[in-house]
Short mmCIF file of N, CA, C and O in Angstrom, two decimals:
data_model
loop_
_atom_site.label_atom_id
_atom_site.label_comp_id
_atom_site.label_asym_id
_atom_site.label_seq_id
_atom_site.Cartn_x
_atom_site.Cartn_y
_atom_site.Cartn_z
N UNK A 1 0.80 -1.19 -0.03
CA UNK A 1 0.02 -0.02 0.01
C UNK A 1 0.87 1.23 0.02
O UNK A 1 0.63 2.16 -0.83
N UNK A 2 1.89 1.25 0.90
CA UNK A 2 2.75 2.48 0.86
C UNK A 2 3.44 2.70 -0.41
O UNK A 2 3.69 3.77 -0.78
N UNK A 3 3.85 1.61 -1.06
CA UNK A 3 4.57 1.71 -2.28
C UNK A 3 3.79 2.38 -3.30
O UNK A 3 4.20 3.36 -3.99
N UNK A 4 2.43 2.19 -3.39
CA UNK A 4 1.60 2.86 -4.29
C UNK A 4 1.43 4.32 -3.97
O UNK A 4 1.39 5.14 -4.76
N UNK A 5 1.44 4.56 -2.64
CA UNK A 5 1.31 6.01 -2.16
C UNK A 5 2.54 6.83 -2.70
O UNK A 5 2.43 7.86 -3.14
N UNK A 6 3.76 6.20 -2.49
CA UNK A 6 4.95 6.91 -2.86
C UNK A 6 5.06 7.15 -4.31
O UNK A 6 5.51 8.12 -4.84
N UNK A 7 4.52 6.09 -5.18
CA UNK A 7 4.57 6.27 -6.48
C UNK A 7 3.57 7.39 -6.93
O UNK A 7 3.86 8.20 -7.76
N UNK A 8 2.38 7.51 -6.24
CA UNK A 8 1.44 8.61 -6.50
C UNK A 8 2.08 9.93 -6.17
O UNK A 8 2.01 10.87 -6.87
N UNK A 9 2.79 9.93 -5.03
CA UNK A 9 3.34 11.23 -4.55
C UNK A 9 4.38 11.65 -5.56
O UNK A 9 4.46 12.80 -5.94
N UNK A 10 5.16 10.74 -6.03
CA UNK A 10 6.22 11.11 -6.99
C UNK A 10 5.59 11.56 -8.39
O UNK A 10 6.03 12.48 -8.99
N UNK A 11 4.58 10.88 -8.76
CA UNK A 11 3.96 11.21 -10.01
C UNK A 11 3.24 12.57 -9.97
O UNK A 11 3.06 13.19 -11.07
N UNK A 12 2.63 12.91 -8.87
CA UNK A 12 1.79 14.22 -8.69
C UNK A 12 2.62 15.30 -8.22
O UNK A 12 2.16 16.42 -8.19
N UNK A 13 3.91 15.05 -7.75
CA UNK A 13 4.69 16.13 -7.22
C UNK A 13 4.96 17.17 -8.38
O UNK A 13 5.13 16.89 -9.57
N UNK A 14 4.95 18.50 -7.99
CA UNK A 14 5.05 19.54 -8.96
C UNK A 14 6.63 19.84 -9.27
O UNK A 14 6.90 20.86 -9.95
N UNK A 15 7.36 18.96 -8.78
CA UNK A 15 8.82 19.12 -8.96
C UNK A 15 9.23 18.88 -10.45
O UNK A 15 8.76 17.96 -11.01
N UNK A 16 10.17 19.67 -10.97
CA UNK A 16 10.65 19.35 -12.32
C UNK A 16 12.04 18.78 -12.10
O UNK A 16 12.90 19.30 -11.60
N UNK A 17 12.17 17.62 -12.63
CA UNK A 17 13.45 16.84 -12.58
C UNK A 17 13.64 16.33 -13.96
O UNK A 17 12.82 15.76 -14.63
N UNK A 18 14.87 16.40 -14.41
CA UNK A 18 15.20 15.90 -15.78
C UNK A 18 16.68 15.84 -15.97
O UNK A 18 17.44 16.41 -15.20
N UNK A 19 17.17 15.03 -16.95
CA UNK A 19 18.44 14.91 -17.24
C UNK A 19 18.59 15.67 -18.62
O UNK A 19 17.92 15.32 -19.50
N UNK A 20 19.43 16.66 -18.57
CA UNK A 20 19.55 17.48 -19.82
C UNK A 20 20.99 17.30 -20.30
O UNK A 20 21.98 17.23 -19.49
N UNK A 21 21.18 17.26 -21.67
CA UNK A 21 22.59 17.34 -22.17
C UNK A 21 23.31 18.57 -21.86
O UNK A 21 22.65 19.65 -21.90
N UNK A 22 24.52 18.41 -21.54
CA UNK A 22 25.36 19.62 -21.34
C UNK A 22 26.63 19.55 -22.16
O UNK A 22 27.40 18.77 -21.96
N UNK A 23 26.82 20.46 -23.08
CA UNK A 23 27.93 20.46 -24.00
C UNK A 23 29.18 20.70 -23.36
O UNK A 23 30.22 20.35 -23.91
N UNK A 24 29.29 21.18 -22.08
CA UNK A 24 30.55 21.56 -21.41
C UNK A 24 31.09 20.39 -20.69
O UNK A 24 32.11 20.43 -20.10
N UNK A 25 30.42 19.15 -20.76
CA UNK A 25 30.85 18.06 -20.00
C UNK A 25 31.53 17.10 -20.94
O UNK A 25 31.32 17.05 -22.12
N UNK A 26 32.35 16.12 -20.37
CA UNK A 26 32.90 15.00 -21.17
C UNK A 26 31.91 14.09 -21.58
O UNK A 26 30.73 14.05 -21.03
N UNK A 27 32.22 13.09 -22.25
CA UNK A 27 31.25 11.99 -22.77
C UNK A 27 30.73 11.28 -21.60
O UNK A 27 29.57 10.82 -21.56
N UNK A 28 31.55 11.00 -20.59
CA UNK A 28 31.11 10.27 -19.44
C UNK A 28 30.18 11.12 -18.51
O UNK A 28 29.36 10.55 -17.68
N UNK A 29 30.18 12.36 -18.69
CA UNK A 29 29.43 13.28 -17.77
C UNK A 29 28.64 14.32 -18.69
O UNK A 29 28.65 15.47 -18.41
N UNK A 30 27.93 13.80 -19.67
CA UNK A 30 27.30 14.69 -20.58
C UNK A 30 25.84 15.07 -20.15
O UNK A 30 25.13 15.65 -20.98
N UNK A 31 25.37 14.80 -19.01
CA UNK A 31 24.04 15.21 -18.61
C UNK A 31 24.05 15.62 -17.17
O UNK A 31 24.92 15.20 -16.40
N UNK A 32 23.03 16.35 -16.80
CA UNK A 32 22.88 16.90 -15.51
C UNK A 32 21.39 16.54 -14.97
O UNK A 32 20.54 16.44 -15.80
N UNK A 33 21.33 16.45 -13.69
CA UNK A 33 20.02 16.25 -13.06
C UNK A 33 19.59 17.61 -12.50
O UNK A 33 20.29 18.27 -11.87
N UNK A 34 18.39 18.02 -12.76
CA UNK A 34 17.79 19.36 -12.48
C UNK A 34 16.60 19.16 -11.63
O UNK A 34 15.72 18.46 -11.93
N UNK A 35 16.61 20.00 -10.54
CA UNK A 35 15.36 19.94 -9.69
C UNK A 35 15.18 21.38 -9.07
O UNK A 35 16.19 21.97 -8.88
N UNK A 36 13.98 21.68 -8.83
CA UNK A 36 13.75 22.92 -8.02
C UNK A 36 13.23 22.71 -6.60
O UNK A 36 12.89 23.54 -5.89
N UNK A 37 13.09 21.47 -6.26
CA UNK A 37 12.56 21.00 -5.00
C UNK A 37 13.76 21.20 -3.94
O UNK A 37 14.73 20.47 -4.05
N UNK A 38 13.45 21.97 -2.89
CA UNK A 38 14.46 22.25 -1.85
C UNK A 38 14.91 20.93 -1.12
O UNK A 38 16.05 20.79 -0.93
N UNK A 39 13.88 20.09 -0.76
CA UNK A 39 14.25 18.85 -0.12
C UNK A 39 15.13 18.05 -0.90
O UNK A 39 16.13 17.40 -0.42
N UNK A 40 14.77 17.85 -2.08
CA UNK A 40 15.54 16.89 -2.96
C UNK A 40 17.02 17.47 -3.23
O UNK A 40 17.99 16.77 -3.22
N UNK A 41 17.04 18.87 -3.42
CA UNK A 41 18.29 19.49 -3.62
C UNK A 41 19.17 19.37 -2.46
O UNK A 41 20.39 19.10 -2.63
N UNK A 42 18.58 19.52 -1.26
CA UNK A 42 19.44 19.42 -0.04
C UNK A 42 19.85 17.96 0.20
O UNK A 42 20.96 17.70 0.52
N UNK A 43 18.95 17.02 -0.12
CA UNK A 43 19.38 15.57 0.03
C UNK A 43 20.50 15.25 -0.84
O UNK A 43 21.48 14.66 -0.42
N UNK A 44 20.37 15.57 -2.14
CA UNK A 44 21.48 15.28 -3.04
C UNK A 44 22.82 15.94 -2.65
O UNK A 44 23.81 15.33 -2.65
N UNK A 45 22.69 17.29 -2.20
CA UNK A 45 23.90 17.93 -1.81
C UNK A 45 24.56 17.30 -0.61
O UNK A 45 25.76 17.09 -0.48
N UNK A 46 23.62 16.84 0.36
CA UNK A 46 24.19 16.29 1.58
C UNK A 46 24.76 14.84 1.43
O UNK A 46 25.59 14.43 2.19
N UNK A 47 24.26 14.22 0.36
CA UNK A 47 24.70 12.81 0.05
C UNK A 47 26.24 12.75 -0.19
O UNK A 47 26.78 11.68 0.18
N UNK A 48 26.76 13.73 -0.82
CA UNK A 48 28.15 13.68 -1.16
C UNK A 48 28.55 12.83 -2.40
O UNK A 48 29.61 12.70 -2.72
N UNK A 49 27.50 12.24 -2.99
CA UNK A 49 27.73 11.34 -4.14
C UNK A 49 27.58 11.96 -5.42
O UNK A 49 27.85 11.40 -6.43
N UNK A 50 26.96 13.20 -5.48
CA UNK A 50 26.80 14.02 -6.68
C UNK A 50 27.28 15.38 -6.36
O UNK A 50 27.45 15.78 -5.27
N UNK A 51 27.61 16.13 -7.44
CA UNK A 51 28.22 17.37 -7.22
C UNK A 51 27.13 18.48 -7.74
O UNK A 51 26.61 18.39 -8.83
N UNK A 52 26.92 19.51 -6.91
CA UNK A 52 26.15 20.62 -7.40
C UNK A 52 27.01 21.46 -8.26
O UNK A 52 27.96 22.04 -7.87
N UNK A 53 26.67 21.34 -9.60
CA UNK A 53 27.52 22.09 -10.62
C UNK A 53 27.08 23.50 -11.02
O UNK A 53 27.87 24.26 -11.46
N UNK A 54 25.75 23.79 -10.72
CA UNK A 54 25.31 25.08 -11.10
C UNK A 54 23.86 25.29 -10.59
O UNK A 54 23.22 24.33 -10.14
N UNK A 55 23.46 26.53 -10.62
CA UNK A 55 22.02 26.89 -10.38
C UNK A 55 21.56 27.68 -11.52
O UNK A 55 22.40 28.26 -12.34
N UNK A 56 20.23 27.67 -11.78
CA UNK A 56 19.70 28.40 -12.88
C UNK A 56 18.40 29.14 -12.34
O UNK A 56 17.54 28.46 -11.83
N UNK A 57 18.39 30.44 -12.42
CA UNK A 57 17.30 31.20 -11.84
C UNK A 57 16.38 31.69 -13.07
O UNK A 57 16.96 32.29 -14.07
N UNK A 58 15.15 31.48 -13.03
CA UNK A 58 14.19 31.92 -14.05
C UNK A 58 13.81 33.37 -13.83
O UNK A 58 13.85 33.86 -12.63
N UNK A 59 13.22 34.02 -14.78
CA UNK A 59 12.66 35.40 -14.54
C UNK A 59 11.61 35.51 -13.44
O UNK A 59 11.56 36.50 -12.80
N UNK A 60 10.90 34.52 -13.21
CA UNK A 60 9.86 34.40 -12.11
C UNK A 60 10.50 34.09 -10.77
O UNK A 60 9.77 33.84 -9.82
N UNK A 61 11.84 34.13 -10.72
CA UNK A 61 12.62 33.91 -9.54
C UNK A 61 12.72 32.42 -9.06
O UNK A 61 13.26 32.08 -7.95
N UNK A 62 12.17 31.52 -9.75
CA UNK A 62 12.30 30.11 -9.45
C UNK A 62 13.82 29.77 -9.60
O UNK A 62 14.42 30.29 -10.63
N UNK A 63 14.34 28.87 -8.79
CA UNK A 63 15.67 28.44 -9.01
C UNK A 63 15.75 26.95 -9.17
O UNK A 63 15.10 26.21 -8.49
N UNK A 64 16.57 26.51 -10.07
CA UNK A 64 16.80 25.12 -10.34
C UNK A 64 18.32 24.81 -9.94
O UNK A 64 19.20 25.63 -10.12
N UNK A 65 18.47 23.61 -9.42
CA UNK A 65 19.77 23.11 -8.93
C UNK A 65 20.18 22.05 -9.88
O UNK A 65 19.40 21.07 -10.22
N UNK A 66 21.37 22.04 -10.42
CA UNK A 66 21.89 21.10 -11.40
C UNK A 66 23.01 20.29 -10.75
O UNK A 66 23.97 20.78 -10.25
N UNK A 67 22.87 18.96 -10.85
CA UNK A 67 23.74 18.03 -10.25
C UNK A 67 24.29 17.04 -11.21
O UNK A 67 23.62 16.80 -12.24
N UNK A 68 25.52 16.62 -11.07
CA UNK A 68 26.21 15.66 -11.93
C UNK A 68 26.91 14.67 -11.10
O UNK A 68 27.42 14.97 -10.04
N UNK A 69 27.01 13.39 -11.47
CA UNK A 69 26.47 12.79 -12.68
C UNK A 69 25.03 12.53 -12.56
O UNK A 69 24.49 12.16 -11.48
N UNK A 70 24.24 12.65 -13.61
CA UNK A 70 22.84 12.47 -13.71
C UNK A 70 22.38 11.10 -13.18
O UNK A 70 21.35 10.98 -12.49
N UNK A 71 22.98 10.12 -13.69
CA UNK A 71 22.54 8.70 -13.29
C UNK A 71 22.68 8.48 -11.88
O UNK A 71 21.78 7.76 -11.32
N UNK A 72 23.66 8.99 -11.20
CA UNK A 72 23.83 8.75 -9.81
C UNK A 72 22.64 9.55 -9.02
O UNK A 72 22.05 9.03 -8.13
N UNK A 73 22.41 10.71 -9.50
CA UNK A 73 21.33 11.64 -8.86
C UNK A 73 20.03 10.98 -9.00
O UNK A 73 19.22 10.80 -8.03
N UNK A 74 19.78 10.39 -10.22
CA UNK A 74 18.41 9.68 -10.39
C UNK A 74 18.31 8.50 -9.49
O UNK A 74 17.26 8.27 -8.93
N UNK A 75 19.42 7.73 -9.29
CA UNK A 75 19.45 6.55 -8.42
C UNK A 75 19.15 7.02 -6.97
O UNK A 75 18.29 6.33 -6.34
N UNK A 76 19.81 7.97 -6.57
CA UNK A 76 19.54 8.55 -5.21
C UNK A 76 18.13 8.95 -4.98
O UNK A 76 17.50 8.72 -3.90
N UNK A 77 17.56 9.65 -5.98
CA UNK A 77 16.16 10.17 -5.87
C UNK A 77 15.23 8.93 -5.84
O UNK A 77 14.25 8.94 -5.07
N UNK A 78 15.41 7.91 -6.66
CA UNK A 78 14.62 6.71 -6.61
C UNK A 78 14.67 6.10 -5.14
O UNK A 78 13.63 5.77 -4.62
N UNK A 79 15.85 5.99 -4.60
CA UNK A 79 16.06 5.43 -3.26
C UNK A 79 15.33 6.40 -2.26
O UNK A 79 14.74 5.83 -1.28
N UNK A 80 15.38 7.63 -2.44
CA UNK A 80 14.66 8.55 -1.52
C UNK A 80 13.25 8.37 -1.54
O UNK A 80 12.65 8.32 -0.41
N UNK A 81 12.56 8.20 -2.72
CA UNK A 81 11.10 8.00 -2.69
C UNK A 81 10.72 6.64 -2.30
O UNK A 81 9.65 6.56 -1.80
N UNK A 82 11.62 5.72 -2.35
CA UNK A 82 11.27 4.34 -1.90
C UNK A 82 11.72 4.10 -0.44
O UNK A 82 11.67 2.98 -0.04
N UNK A 83 12.06 5.24 0.21
CA UNK A 83 12.55 5.04 1.64
C UNK A 83 13.69 4.09 1.80
O UNK A 83 13.83 3.44 2.84
N UNK A 84 14.60 4.13 0.90
CA UNK A 84 15.77 3.32 0.89
C UNK A 84 17.00 4.07 0.77
O UNK A 84 18.09 3.64 0.32
N UNK A 85 16.99 5.45 0.99
CA UNK A 85 18.08 6.26 0.87
C UNK A 85 19.23 6.05 1.81
O UNK A 85 18.91 5.57 3.01
N UNK A 86 20.43 6.25 1.40
CA UNK A 86 21.50 6.05 2.37
C UNK A 86 21.42 7.04 3.58
O UNK A 86 20.86 8.15 3.35
N UNK A 87 21.84 6.60 4.76
CA UNK A 87 21.66 7.47 5.97
C UNK A 87 22.62 8.75 5.80
O UNK A 87 23.68 8.57 5.36
N UNK A 88 22.06 9.75 6.20
CA UNK A 88 22.91 11.08 6.26
C UNK A 88 22.82 11.59 7.68
O UNK A 88 21.67 11.68 8.34
N UNK A 89 23.89 12.03 8.23
CA UNK A 89 23.94 12.59 9.60
C UNK A 89 22.96 13.85 9.60
O UNK A 89 23.02 14.65 8.76
N UNK A 90 22.19 14.00 10.76
CA UNK A 90 21.38 15.19 10.73
C UNK A 90 22.06 16.53 10.57
O UNK A 90 21.64 17.45 9.84
N UNK A 91 23.25 16.71 11.19
CA UNK A 91 24.04 17.93 11.09
C UNK A 91 24.43 18.21 9.62
O UNK A 91 24.39 19.34 9.16
N UNK A 92 24.73 17.18 8.86
CA UNK A 92 25.09 17.28 7.46
C UNK A 92 23.88 17.70 6.67
O UNK A 92 23.97 18.64 5.80
N UNK A 93 22.82 17.14 6.87
CA UNK A 93 21.52 17.33 6.12
C UNK A 93 21.03 18.77 6.49
O UNK A 93 20.69 19.53 5.55
N UNK A 94 20.95 19.14 7.71
CA UNK A 94 20.56 20.54 8.14
C UNK A 94 21.55 21.69 7.56
O UNK A 94 21.11 22.61 7.17
N UNK A 95 22.84 21.31 7.54
CA UNK A 95 23.77 22.24 6.80
C UNK A 95 23.59 22.32 5.35
O UNK A 95 23.67 23.48 4.84
N UNK A 96 23.14 21.22 4.67
CA UNK A 96 22.92 21.31 3.36
C UNK A 96 21.61 22.13 3.14
O UNK A 96 21.60 22.94 2.16
N UNK A 97 20.61 21.99 3.96
CA UNK A 97 19.35 22.77 3.78
C UNK A 97 19.75 24.27 3.88
O UNK A 97 19.24 25.08 3.09
N UNK A 98 20.48 24.64 4.91
CA UNK A 98 20.93 26.00 5.06
C UNK A 98 21.66 26.49 3.82
O UNK A 98 21.40 27.63 3.37
N UNK A 99 22.61 25.71 3.33
CA UNK A 99 23.31 26.10 2.09
C UNK A 99 22.49 26.33 0.88
O UNK A 99 22.62 27.26 0.12
N UNK A 100 21.54 25.45 0.66
CA UNK A 100 20.53 25.51 -0.44
C UNK A 100 19.72 26.78 -0.27
O UNK A 100 19.55 27.61 -1.24
N UNK A 101 19.21 27.00 0.89
CA UNK A 101 18.45 28.26 1.17
C UNK A 101 19.28 29.52 0.94
O UNK A 101 18.77 30.50 0.40
N UNK A 102 20.51 29.52 1.29
CA UNK A 102 21.38 30.59 1.09
C UNK A 102 21.57 30.88 -0.44
O UNK A 102 21.52 32.03 -0.91
N UNK A 103 21.57 29.83 -1.22
CA UNK A 103 21.65 29.95 -2.73
C UNK A 103 20.26 30.57 -3.24
O UNK A 103 20.35 31.40 -4.18
N UNK A 104 19.24 30.15 -2.70
CA UNK A 104 17.92 30.65 -3.07
C UNK A 104 17.76 32.14 -2.82
O UNK A 104 17.40 32.92 -3.68
N UNK A 105 18.14 32.52 -1.69
CA UNK A 105 17.84 33.86 -1.19
C UNK A 105 18.97 34.81 -1.58
O UNK A 105 18.85 36.02 -1.30
N UNK A 106 20.14 34.36 -2.00
CA UNK A 106 21.29 35.21 -2.30
C UNK A 106 21.04 36.10 -3.64
O UNK A 106 21.57 37.07 -3.82
N UNK A 107 20.02 35.61 -4.46
CA UNK A 107 19.85 36.31 -5.81
C UNK A 107 18.72 37.05 -5.80
O UNK A 107 17.91 37.64 -6.12
#
């Protein structure tokens, strides 16, 4: 039952996530994972398994966080939604949330 709930939550979430080609990367790292969700951005940042490579701010002030490598980020997000994410120390996660918020409100 919970599995269906998390699938519904993921499918109805208004978060935009995608892997986009990036011409500035090598063949092994030619795509990025993009999200505007603060919780997902902080989780990825705190995991230490992907690198926050850039942010992109839209004219309506929405900000997107770009992570690489895309495949690792997608795997972490799948684990996140399935409640199988690797453990992260609270201090590291809270620091990541603070850092992501600083990026949001700095511009």
